[in-house]
């Protein structure tokens, strides 16, 4: 199984974001009910692998249509800042 890509990350202040792209090797989405990017944090320097595109390693939002056994099955996701948090915009309620 191939992990879905973080196709777009619109959260410019994230330590893993460079030019609207996620460079964390894998992110985790959700806290059980909210589809927030658990990997998001701010830091004075940018991190991650500049040559890699972030992937979704795990999803903890059981109520998402794309979640199968805590693994995201969407072809790719978009992350954006909503209400002070970084959220998965691909989240779709069952």
mmCIF file with all atom_site columns, N, CA and C in Angstrom, residues 28-36 38 58-64 67 70 91:
data_model
loop_
_atom_site.group_PDB
_atom_site.id
_atom_site.type_symbol
_atom_site.label_atom_id
_atom_site.label_alt_id
_atom_site.label_comp_id
_atom_site.label_asym_id
_atom_site.label_entity_id
_atom_site.label_seq_id
_atom_site.pdbx_PDB_ins_code
_atom_site.Cartn_x
_atom_site.Cartn_y
_atom_site.Cartn_z
_atom_site.occupancy
_atom_site.B_iso_or_equiv
_atom_site.pdbx_formal_charge
_atom_site.auth_seq_id
_atom_site.auth_comp_id
_atom_site.auth_asym_id
_atom_site.auth_atom_id
_atom_site.pdbx_PDB_model_num
ATOM 1  N N  . UNK A 1 28 ? 0.668   12.629 10.600 1.00 0.00 ? 28 UNK A N  1
ATOM 2  C CA . UNK A 1 28 ? -0.481  11.980 11.234 1.00 0.00 ? 28 UNK A CA 1
ATOM 3  C C  . UNK A 1 28 ? -1.615  12.990 11.239 1.00 0.00 ? 28 UNK A C  1
ATOM 4  N N  . UNK A 1 29 ? -2.800  12.518 10.891 1.00 0.00 ? 29 UNK A N  1
ATOM 5  C CA . UNK A 1 29 ? -3.977  13.384 10.842 1.00 0.00 ? 29 UNK A CA 1
ATOM 6  C C  . UNK A 1 29 ? -4.944  12.961 11.941 1.00 0.00 ? 29 UNK A C  1
ATOM 7  N N  . UNK A 1 30 ? -5.446  13.950 12.666 1.00 0.00 ? 30 UNK A N  1
ATOM 8  C CA . UNK A 1 30 ? -6.567  13.739 13.565 1.00 0.00 ? 30 UNK A CA 1
ATOM 9  C C  . UNK A 1 30 ? -6.259  13.425 15.001 1.00 0.00 ? 30 UNK A C  1
ATOM 10 N N  . UNK A 1 31 ? -7.305  13.674 15.819 1.00 0.00 ? 31 UNK A N  1
ATOM 11 C CA . UNK A 1 31 ? -7.245  13.347 17.241 1.00 0.00 ? 31 UNK A CA 1
ATOM 12 C C  . UNK A 1 31 ? -8.402  12.445 17.629 1.00 0.00 ? 31 UNK A C  1
ATOM 13 N N  . UNK A 1 32 ? -9.010  11.811 16.673 1.00 0.00 ? 32 UNK A N  1
ATOM 14 C CA . UNK A 1 32 ? -10.176 10.973 16.917 1.00 0.00 ? 32 UNK A CA 1
ATOM 15 C C  . UNK A 1 32 ? -11.438 11.564 16.321 1.00 0.00 ? 32 UNK A C  1
ATOM 16 N N  . UNK A 1 33 ? -11.593 12.885 16.439 1.00 0.00 ? 33 UNK A N  1
ATOM 17 C CA . UNK A 1 33 ? -12.784 13.530 15.886 1.00 0.00 ? 33 UNK A CA 1
ATOM 18 C C  . UNK A 1 33 ? -12.463 14.698 14.965 1.00 0.00 ? 33 UNK A C  1
ATOM 19 N N  . UNK A 1 34 ? -11.352 15.385 15.202 1.00 0.00 ? 34 UNK A N  1
ATOM 20 C CA . UNK A 1 34 ? -10.992 16.572 14.421 1.00 0.00 ? 34 UNK A CA 1
ATOM 21 C C  . UNK A 1 34 ? -9.861  16.219 13.443 1.00 0.00 ? 34 UNK A C  1
ATOM 22 N N  . UNK A 1 35 ? -10.016 16.590 12.145 1.00 0.00 ? 35 UNK A N  1
ATOM 23 C CA . UNK A 1 35 ? -9.012  16.221 11.142 1.00 0.00 ? 35 UNK A CA 1
ATOM 24 C C  . UNK A 1 35 ? -7.820  17.176 11.076 1.00 0.00 ? 35 UNK A C  1
ATOM 25 N N  . UNK A 1 36 ? -7.252  17.489 12.215 1.00 0.00 ? 36 UNK A N  1
ATOM 26 C CA . UNK A 1 36 ? -6.089  18.370 12.251 1.00 0.00 ? 36 UNK A CA 1
ATOM 27 C C  . UNK A 1 36 ? -4.815  17.620 11.916 1.00 0.00 ? 36 UNK A C  1
ATOM 28 N N  . UNK A 1 38 ? -1.612  16.543 13.025 1.00 0.00 ? 38 UNK A N  1
ATOM 29 C CA . UNK A 1 38 ? -0.903  16.393 14.295 1.00 0.00 ? 38 UNK A CA 1
ATOM 30 C C  . UNK A 1 38 ? 0.594   16.656 14.157 1.00 0.00 ? 38 UNK A C  1
ATOM 31 N N  . UNK A 1 58 ? -0.647  8.067  9.007  1.00 0.00 ? 58 UNK A N  1
ATOM 32 C CA . UNK A 1 58 ? -1.749  7.539  9.809  1.00 0.00 ? 58 UNK A CA 1
ATOM 33 C C  . UNK A 1 58 ? -2.867  8.566  9.874  1.00 0.00 ? 58 UNK A C  1
ATOM 34 N N  . UNK A 1 59 ? -4.085  8.066  10.030 1.00 0.00 ? 59 UNK A N  1
ATOM 35 C CA . UNK A 1 59 ? -5.246  8.936  10.225 1.00 0.00 ? 59 UNK A CA 1
ATOM 36 C C  . UNK A 1 59 ? -6.043  8.403  11.400 1.00 0.00 ? 59 UNK A C  1
ATOM 37 N N  . UNK A 1 60 ? -6.259  9.274  12.381 1.00 0.00 ? 60 UNK A N  1
ATOM 38 C CA . UNK A 1 60 ? -6.993  8.882  13.590 1.00 0.00 ? 60 UNK A CA 1
ATOM 39 C C  . UNK A 1 60 ? -8.437  9.361  13.590 1.00 0.00 ? 60 UNK A C  1
ATOM 40 N N  . UNK A 1 61 ? -8.949  9.796  12.436 1.00 0.00 ? 61 UNK A N  1
ATOM 41 C CA . UNK A 1 61 ? -10.332 10.271 12.354 1.00 0.00 ? 61 UNK A CA 1
ATOM 42 C C  . UNK A 1 61 ? -11.191 9.136  11.780 1.00 0.00 ? 61 UNK A C  1
ATOM 43 N N  . UNK A 1 62 ? -11.701 8.313  12.680 1.00 0.00 ? 62 UNK A N  1
ATOM 44 C CA . UNK A 1 62 ? -12.441 7.117  12.271 1.00 0.00 ? 62 UNK A CA 1
ATOM 45 C C  . UNK A 1 62 ? -13.684 7.449  11.447 1.00 0.00 ? 62 UNK A C  1
ATOM 46 N N  . UNK A 1 63 ? -14.254 8.638  11.621 1.00 0.00 ? 63 UNK A N  1
ATOM 47 C CA . UNK A 1 63 ? -15.465 9.014  10.907 1.00 0.00 ? 63 UNK A CA 1
ATOM 48 C C  . UNK A 1 63 ? -15.233 9.540  9.502  1.00 0.00 ? 63 UNK A C  1
ATOM 49 N N  . UNK A 1 64 ? -13.999 9.492  9.005  1.00 0.00 ? 64 UNK A N  1
ATOM 50 C CA . UNK A 1 64 ? -13.705 9.973  7.652  1.00 0.00 ? 64 UNK A CA 1
ATOM 51 C C  . UNK A 1 64 ? -13.938 8.866  6.628  1.00 0.00 ? 64 UNK A C  1
ATOM 52 N N  . UNK A 1 67 ? -10.845 6.898  5.605  1.00 0.00 ? 67 UNK A N  1
ATOM 53 C CA . UNK A 1 67 ? -10.116 6.160  6.626  1.00 0.00 ? 67 UNK A CA 1
ATOM 54 C C  . UNK A 1 67 ? -10.529 4.684  6.610  1.00 0.00 ? 67 UNK A C  1
ATOM 55 N N  . UNK A 1 70 ? -7.504  2.966  10.055 1.00 0.00 ? 70 UNK A N  1
ATOM 56 C CA . UNK A 1 70 ? -6.601  4.048  10.477 1.00 0.00 ? 70 UNK A CA 1
ATOM 57 C C  . UNK A 1 70 ? -5.566  4.426  9.424  1.00 0.00 ? 70 UNK A C  1
ATOM 58 N N  . UNK A 1 91 ? -10.805 15.677 4.366  1.00 0.00 ? 91 UNK A N  1
ATOM 59 C CA . UNK A 1 91 ? -11.709 14.979 5.279  1.00 0.00 ? 91 UNK A CA 1
ATOM 60 C C  . UNK A 1 91 ? -13.134 15.017 4.737  1.00 0.00 ? 91 UNK A C  1
#
